[in-house]
Amino acid sequence: MKNNFFTIVSHAFAMILCVGLIASPVLAAQGDPDDGGESSSEAGRIGSGENYCSQTAVLVLGSCEAGVRSDFRIAVADCVNLSDQQEQDQCLDEAIMDRGDDLELCQQQLQARLDVCDQLGQDRYDPEIDPANFVNPLAIGQGVQPNPYFPLVPGTQWVYEATSQDDEGEEVTETITVTVTEETKLIEGVTCIVVTDVEMEDDQIIESTNDWYAQDVDGNVWYFGEIAKNFETFEGDDPENPELVNLEGSWKAGRDSAKPGILIPAEPQEGEVIRQEMALGEAEDLVEILSLTGTETAPAANCDGDCLVTRDFSPLEPGISEEKYYAPGVGLILELDEDGERGPELVSITQP
């Protein structure tokens, strides 16, 4: 039986208050930085001790939960402005359900971050970046040896394809075109090469990204950020063209405390786990080196016992991972999802 709409709203906000009063262990001991009442000495205790990684995970949990509460308030406000009582009730039911799902995701992300701490240890993530340790990206392939698993030679282009089914059961073809341009971008004193990544679905653009990579003198490829433009089409529009809807996933080293990471090491070691990026709450990808002796085949390339095999994952998406195969001298040739299903595979490569 449906309750009165505003009675439900009252209960909903009571639940928000209850959630807000549940403090995490670190925040309970040190004071929540969001409460505005902590002293400078209390604030100074944040980051003290040795469990820096776990402290970070718990603090980000607080931010995640605060974001969920904020989103829920907006959702309830939207419900208030619906005139139809049945639509109001349905709107609030969905808002409450979404809030519960989102709070659960916050907890799952916490556990995923703590699992990463178990793998990497409790040290701070604060890589030292010296621009003198990076090569001129336009010289890669012309005097500078490229990383064997991600040869960032300007003019190189990889094209990937994958097929899947949409919500209506129709088969769709995804095409991803990755191009190493001759454009550069200076970030934190490091000259990065601009690599474009355009994703199409049945000839309609889904995402267009500029990635910023740099190679150090040891051959490691570093990831300094990206600008990701995400598009959607909306049924009923005329013309029904893709529209830019958000820049979700975008980040840049040095902005809002974001830090770069190693995308692909030049000499990977089996079993090592590496942070590829750190923009907390936005970009937290990691890579685990599974093997240096993988074998796989794609339409445009293959490897026989010499593929680098990685597992790419992120605490932002608990339980989701990708297994990737990199052929020496070629680059990425195949992705598998967490169930072993084939994803994008290399269908063509152009090398200067």
Coordinates of C-alpha atoms in Angstrom, one line a residue:
M1 CA 0.0 0.0 0.0
K2 CA 1.3 3.4 -1.0
N3 CA 2.1 5.9 1.8
N4 CA 1.4 9.6 1.4
F5 CA 4.1 11.2 -0.8
F6 CA 5.3 13.7 1.7
T7 CA 5.3 11.2 4.5
I8 CA 7.6 9.1 2.4
V9 CA 9.8 12.1 1.7
S10 CA 10.1 12.8 5.5
H11 CA 11.1 9.2 6.1
A12 CA 13.6 9.4 3.2
F13 CA 15.3 12.4 4.7
A14 CA 15.3 10.8 8.1
M15 CA 17.2 7.9 6.5
I16 CA 19.7 10.4 4.9
L17 CA 20.3 11.9 8.4
C18 CA 20.9 8.4 9.8
V19 CA 23.4 7.6 7.1
G20 CA 25.1 10.9 7.6
L21 CA 25.6 10.1 11.3
I22 CA 27.4 6.9 10.6
A23 CA 31.1 7.8 10.7
S24 CA 33.8 5.7 9.2
P25 CA 36.6 4.6 11.6
V26 CA 39.1 7.2 10.3
L27 CA 36.6 10.1 10.3
A28 CA 35.2 9.1 13.7
A29 CA 38.7 9.3 15.1
Q30 CA 39.8 12.4 13.3
G31 CA 36.7 14.4 12.5
D32 CA 35.0 14.5 9.2
P33 CA 36.6 17.2 7.0
D34 CA 33.1 18.0 5.7
D35 CA 31.6 19.0 9.0
G36 CA 33.4 22.3 9.0
G37 CA 34.1 22.1 12.7
E38 CA 37.5 20.3 12.9
S39 CA 40.4 22.2 14.4
S40 CA 43.7 22.5 12.5
S41 CA 45.3 19.9 14.8
E42 CA 42.5 17.5 14.0
A43 CA 42.9 18.2 10.3
G44 CA 46.6 17.7 10.7
R45 CA 46.1 14.1 11.9
I46 CA 44.6 13.1 8.6
G47 CA 47.4 11.4 6.7
S48 CA 49.4 10.7 9.9
G49 CA 50.5 7.2 10.8
E50 CA 51.5 4.6 8.2
N51 CA 48.2 3.3 6.7
Y52 CA 48.1 6.0 4.0
C53 CA 46.5 3.8 1.4
S54 CA 43.7 2.6 3.8
Q55 CA 43.1 6.1 5.1
T56 CA 42.7 7.3 1.5
A57 CA 40.2 4.5 0.9
V58 CA 38.1 5.4 3.9
L59 CA 38.1 9.1 3.2
V60 CA 37.0 8.5 -0.3
L61 CA 34.1 6.4 1.0
G62 CA 32.9 9.4 3.0
S63 CA 33.0 11.5 -0.2
C64 CA 31.2 8.8 -2.1
E65 CA 28.4 8.6 0.5
A66 CA 28.1 12.4 0.6
G67 CA 27.7 12.4 -3.1
V68 CA 25.0 9.8 -2.9
R69 CA 23.1 11.9 -0.3
S70 CA 23.4 15.0 -2.5
D71 CA 22.1 13.1 -5.6
F72 CA 19.2 11.7 -3.6
R73 CA 18.2 15.2 -2.5
I74 CA 18.1 16.4 -6.1
A75 CA 16.1 13.3 -7.1
V76 CA 13.6 13.9 -4.4
A77 CA 13.3 17.6 -5.4
D78 CA 12.6 16.4 -8.9
C79 CA 9.8 14.1 -7.6
V80 CA 8.3 17.0 -5.6
N81 CA 7.7 18.8 -8.9
L82 CA 5.6 16.1 -10.4
S83 CA 1.9 16.8 -10.4
D84 CA 0.6 13.3 -10.9
Q85 CA 0.5 11.4 -7.5
Q86 CA 1.3 8.0 -9.1
E87 CA 4.3 9.5 -10.9
Q88 CA 5.4 11.1 -7.7
D89 CA 5.3 7.7 -5.8
Q90 CA 7.1 5.9 -8.6
C91 CA 9.7 8.7 -8.8
L92 CA 10.5 8.5 -5.1
D93 CA 10.5 4.7 -5.1
E94 CA 13.1 4.8 -7.9
A95 CA 15.1 7.5 -6.0
I96 CA 15.2 5.4 -2.8
M97 CA 16.2 2.3 -4.8
D98 CA 18.9 4.2 -6.6
R99 CA 20.2 5.6 -3.4
G100 CA 20.4 2.1 -1.8
D101 CA 22.3 0.8 -4.9
D102 CA 24.7 3.7 -4.9
L103 CA 25.5 3.4 -1.2
E104 CA 26.1 -0.3 -1.7
L105 CA 28.5 0.6 -4.6
C106 CA 30.3 3.0 -2.3
Q107 CA 30.9 0.1 0.1
Q108 CA 32.1 -2.2 -2.7
Q109 CA 34.5 0.5 -3.9
L110 CA 35.9 0.8 -0.4
Q111 CA 36.6 -2.9 -0.3
A112 CA 38.1 -2.8 -3.8
R113 CA 40.4 0.0 -2.7
L114 CA 41.4 -1.9 0.4
D115 CA 42.2 -4.9 -1.7
V116 CA 44.5 -2.7 -3.8
C117 CA 46.2 -1.6 -0.6
D118 CA 46.8 -5.3 0.2
Q119 CA 48.4 -5.7 -3.2
L120 CA 50.5 -2.5 -3.3
G121 CA 51.1 -1.8 0.4
Q122 CA 50.3 1.2 2.5
D123 CA 52.7 3.8 1.1
R124 CA 51.4 7.1 -0.3
Y125 CA 51.0 7.2 -4.1
D126 CA 53.1 10.2 -4.9
P127 CA 55.3 9.5 -8.0
E128 CA 58.2 11.8 -8.5
I129 CA 58.1 13.3 -12.0
D130 CA 61.2 14.8 -13.5
P131 CA 60.7 16.2 -17.0
A132 CA 64.4 15.5 -17.7
N133 CA 63.6 11.7 -17.5
F134 CA 61.2 11.8 -20.5
V135 CA 62.0 11.7 -24.2
N136 CA 60.8 13.9 -27.0
P137 CA 57.7 12.0 -28.1
L138 CA 58.2 13.1 -31.7
A139 CA 61.5 11.3 -31.8
I140 CA 60.0 7.9 -30.9
G141 CA 60.7 5.6 -33.8
Q142 CA 63.3 8.1 -35.1
G143 CA 66.3 7.5 -32.8
V144 CA 64.2 6.7 -29.7
Q145 CA 63.3 3.1 -29.2
P146 CA 59.5 2.8 -28.7
N147 CA 58.0 0.7 -25.9
P148 CA 57.6 -2.8 -27.5
Y149 CA 54.0 -3.2 -26.2
F150 CA 52.7 0.3 -27.0
P151 CA 54.9 1.8 -29.8
L152 CA 53.9 5.5 -29.7
V153 CA 55.4 6.2 -33.1
P154 CA 53.6 9.2 -34.6
G155 CA 51.4 8.2 -37.6
T156 CA 50.6 4.7 -36.1
Q157 CA 46.9 3.8 -36.2
W158 CA 45.1 0.8 -34.8
V159 CA 41.5 -0.1 -35.7
Y160 CA 39.5 -2.5 -33.4
E161 CA 36.1 -4.1 -33.9
A162 CA 33.7 -5.9 -31.6
T163 CA 30.1 -7.1 -32.0
S164 CA 27.5 -7.2 -29.3
Q165 CA 23.7 -7.1 -28.8
D166 CA 21.8 -4.0 -27.8
D167 CA 18.8 -4.0 -25.4
E168 CA 16.5 -4.9 -28.2
G169 CA 18.6 -7.9 -29.2
E170 CA 19.9 -6.3 -32.3
E171 CA 23.5 -6.9 -33.3
V172 CA 25.7 -3.8 -33.2
T173 CA 29.2 -3.3 -34.4
E174 CA 31.6 -1.2 -32.3
T175 CA 34.7 0.3 -34.1
I176 CA 37.5 1.9 -32.2
T177 CA 40.2 3.9 -34.0
V178 CA 43.3 4.8 -32.1
T179 CA 45.8 7.2 -33.7
V180 CA 49.2 8.5 -32.6
T181 CA 49.1 12.1 -33.8
E182 CA 52.0 14.5 -34.1
E183 CA 50.4 16.9 -31.6
T184 CA 51.9 17.4 -28.2
K185 CA 50.8 18.8 -24.9
L186 CA 52.9 20.0 -22.0
I187 CA 51.7 18.7 -18.7
E188 CA 53.6 19.2 -15.4
G189 CA 56.6 20.1 -17.5
V190 CA 56.5 16.8 -19.5
T191 CA 55.9 16.9 -23.2
C192 CA 53.2 14.3 -23.9
I193 CA 52.0 12.9 -27.3
V194 CA 48.3 13.2 -28.1
V195 CA 46.7 9.9 -29.0
T196 CA 43.1 10.1 -30.3
D197 CA 40.6 7.3 -29.5
V198 CA 37.3 7.4 -31.4
E199 CA 34.6 4.9 -30.6
M200 CA 31.8 4.4 -33.1
E201 CA 28.7 2.2 -32.8
D202 CA 27.1 1.3 -36.1
D203 CA 28.7 4.5 -37.7
Q204 CA 27.5 6.8 -34.9
I205 CA 30.0 8.3 -32.5
I206 CA 29.9 7.2 -28.9
E207 CA 33.1 8.6 -27.5
S208 CA 35.9 10.7 -28.7
T209 CA 39.0 10.9 -26.5
N210 CA 42.4 12.7 -26.5
D211 CA 44.8 10.7 -24.4
W212 CA 48.1 12.2 -23.2
Y213 CA 51.0 9.8 -23.0
A214 CA 54.7 10.2 -22.4
Q215 CA 57.6 7.8 -22.6
D216 CA 60.4 8.0 -20.1
V217 CA 64.1 7.3 -20.9
D218 CA 63.7 3.7 -19.7
G219 CA 60.9 3.0 -22.2
N220 CA 57.9 3.1 -19.8
V221 CA 54.8 4.7 -21.1
W222 CA 53.2 7.1 -18.7
Y223 CA 49.6 8.2 -18.7
F224 CA 49.1 11.9 -17.9
G225 CA 45.3 12.2 -18.5
E226 CA 42.6 12.5 -21.1
I227 CA 39.7 14.6 -22.2
A228 CA 36.8 12.2 -22.9
K229 CA 33.7 13.4 -24.8
N230 CA 30.8 11.1 -24.4
F231 CA 27.8 11.2 -26.9
E232 CA 24.3 9.8 -26.9
T233 CA 21.4 9.8 -29.3
F234 CA 17.8 10.4 -28.2
E235 CA 14.8 8.8 -29.8
G236 CA 12.4 11.4 -31.2
D237 CA 15.0 14.0 -32.0
D238 CA 15.0 15.3 -35.5
P239 CA 17.6 14.9 -36.8
E240 CA 18.6 12.1 -34.4
N241 CA 22.3 12.9 -34.2
P242 CA 24.7 12.1 -31.4
E243 CA 24.9 14.8 -28.7
L244 CA 27.7 15.6 -26.3
V245 CA 26.3 14.6 -22.9
N246 CA 29.3 14.7 -20.5
L247 CA 33.1 14.6 -20.1
E248 CA 33.0 11.7 -17.6
G249 CA 36.3 10.0 -17.2
S250 CA 38.3 13.1 -18.0
W251 CA 41.3 14.0 -15.9
K252 CA 44.7 15.7 -16.1
A253 CA 47.8 15.2 -14.0
G254 CA 48.4 18.2 -11.8
R255 CA 44.8 19.3 -11.8
D256 CA 42.7 18.7 -8.7
S257 CA 45.5 16.6 -7.2
A258 CA 45.4 14.0 -10.0
K259 CA 48.6 12.1 -10.6
P260 CA 50.0 10.2 -13.6
G261 CA 50.9 6.5 -13.6
I262 CA 52.6 3.9 -15.8
L263 CA 50.3 2.6 -18.5
I264 CA 52.7 0.0 -19.9
P265 CA 56.2 -0.7 -18.4
A266 CA 59.0 -1.4 -20.8
E267 CA 60.1 -4.4 -18.9
P268 CA 57.0 -5.8 -17.2
Q269 CA 57.4 -8.4 -14.4
E270 CA 54.8 -11.2 -13.9
G271 CA 52.7 -10.6 -10.8
E272 CA 53.3 -6.9 -10.4
V273 CA 50.4 -4.5 -10.0
I274 CA 50.8 -0.9 -11.2
R275 CA 48.7 2.3 -10.8
Q276 CA 48.0 3.7 -14.3
E277 CA 46.3 6.9 -13.0
M278 CA 45.0 8.4 -9.8
A279 CA 42.2 11.0 -9.9
L280 CA 40.3 9.8 -6.8
G281 CA 36.6 9.1 -7.6
E282 CA 37.2 9.7 -11.3
A283 CA 40.1 7.7 -12.7
E284 CA 41.7 4.9 -10.7
D285 CA 42.8 2.3 -13.2
L286 CA 45.4 -0.3 -12.4
V287 CA 47.1 -3.1 -14.4
E288 CA 48.3 -6.5 -13.2
I289 CA 50.9 -8.3 -15.3
L290 CA 49.6 -11.8 -15.8
S291 CA 52.1 -13.3 -18.3
L292 CA 54.8 -12.5 -20.8
T293 CA 54.3 -15.7 -22.8
G294 CA 50.7 -15.4 -24.0
T295 CA 49.3 -16.7 -27.2
E296 CA 46.4 -15.2 -29.1
T297 CA 45.2 -14.4 -32.6
A298 CA 43.4 -11.3 -34.0
P299 CA 42.5 -10.5 -37.6
A300 CA 45.5 -8.1 -38.1
A301 CA 48.1 -9.7 -35.8
N302 CA 48.9 -12.6 -33.5
C303 CA 51.4 -13.7 -31.0
D304 CA 52.8 -17.2 -30.2
G305 CA 54.2 -17.4 -26.7
D306 CA 55.4 -13.8 -26.6
C307 CA 52.3 -11.7 -25.8
L308 CA 52.2 -9.5 -22.8
V309 CA 48.9 -10.4 -20.9
T310 CA 47.5 -8.0 -18.4
R311 CA 44.4 -7.7 -16.3
D312 CA 43.1 -4.1 -16.2
F313 CA 40.7 -3.1 -13.4
S314 CA 39.5 -0.2 -11.3
P315 CA 38.1 0.1 -7.8
L316 CA 35.4 2.3 -9.3
E317 CA 34.0 -0.7 -11.1
P318 CA 34.3 -3.6 -8.5
G319 CA 34.2 -7.0 -10.1
I320 CA 34.8 -5.8 -13.6
S321 CA 38.1 -6.4 -15.4
E322 CA 39.6 -6.8 -18.9
E323 CA 42.3 -9.2 -20.0
K324 CA 44.4 -7.6 -22.7
Y325 CA 47.0 -9.1 -25.1
Y326 CA 49.8 -7.0 -26.4
A327 CA 52.0 -8.3 -29.3
P328 CA 55.6 -7.0 -29.3
G329 CA 56.2 -4.4 -32.0
V330 CA 52.4 -4.1 -32.6
G331 CA 50.6 -3.2 -29.4
L332 CA 47.2 -4.2 -28.1
I333 CA 45.6 -6.9 -30.3
L334 CA 42.7 -8.3 -28.2
E335 CA 40.6 -7.6 -25.1
L336 CA 38.6 -10.2 -23.2
D337 CA 36.0 -9.4 -20.6
E338 CA 35.9 -10.9 -17.1
D339 CA 33.9 -13.9 -18.4
G340 CA 36.5 -14.6 -21.1
E341 CA 34.3 -13.3 -23.9
R342 CA 36.1 -11.7 -26.8
G343 CA 35.8 -7.9 -27.0
P344 CA 37.5 -5.4 -29.4
E345 CA 40.2 -7.1 -31.6
L346 CA 42.7 -5.6 -33.9
V347 CA 41.4 -5.6 -37.5
S348 CA 44.0 -3.3 -39.1
I349 CA 47.2 -1.5 -38.2
T350 CA 49.0 1.3 -40.0
Q351 CA 52.7 1.9 -39.1
P352 CA 54.8 4.6 -40.7

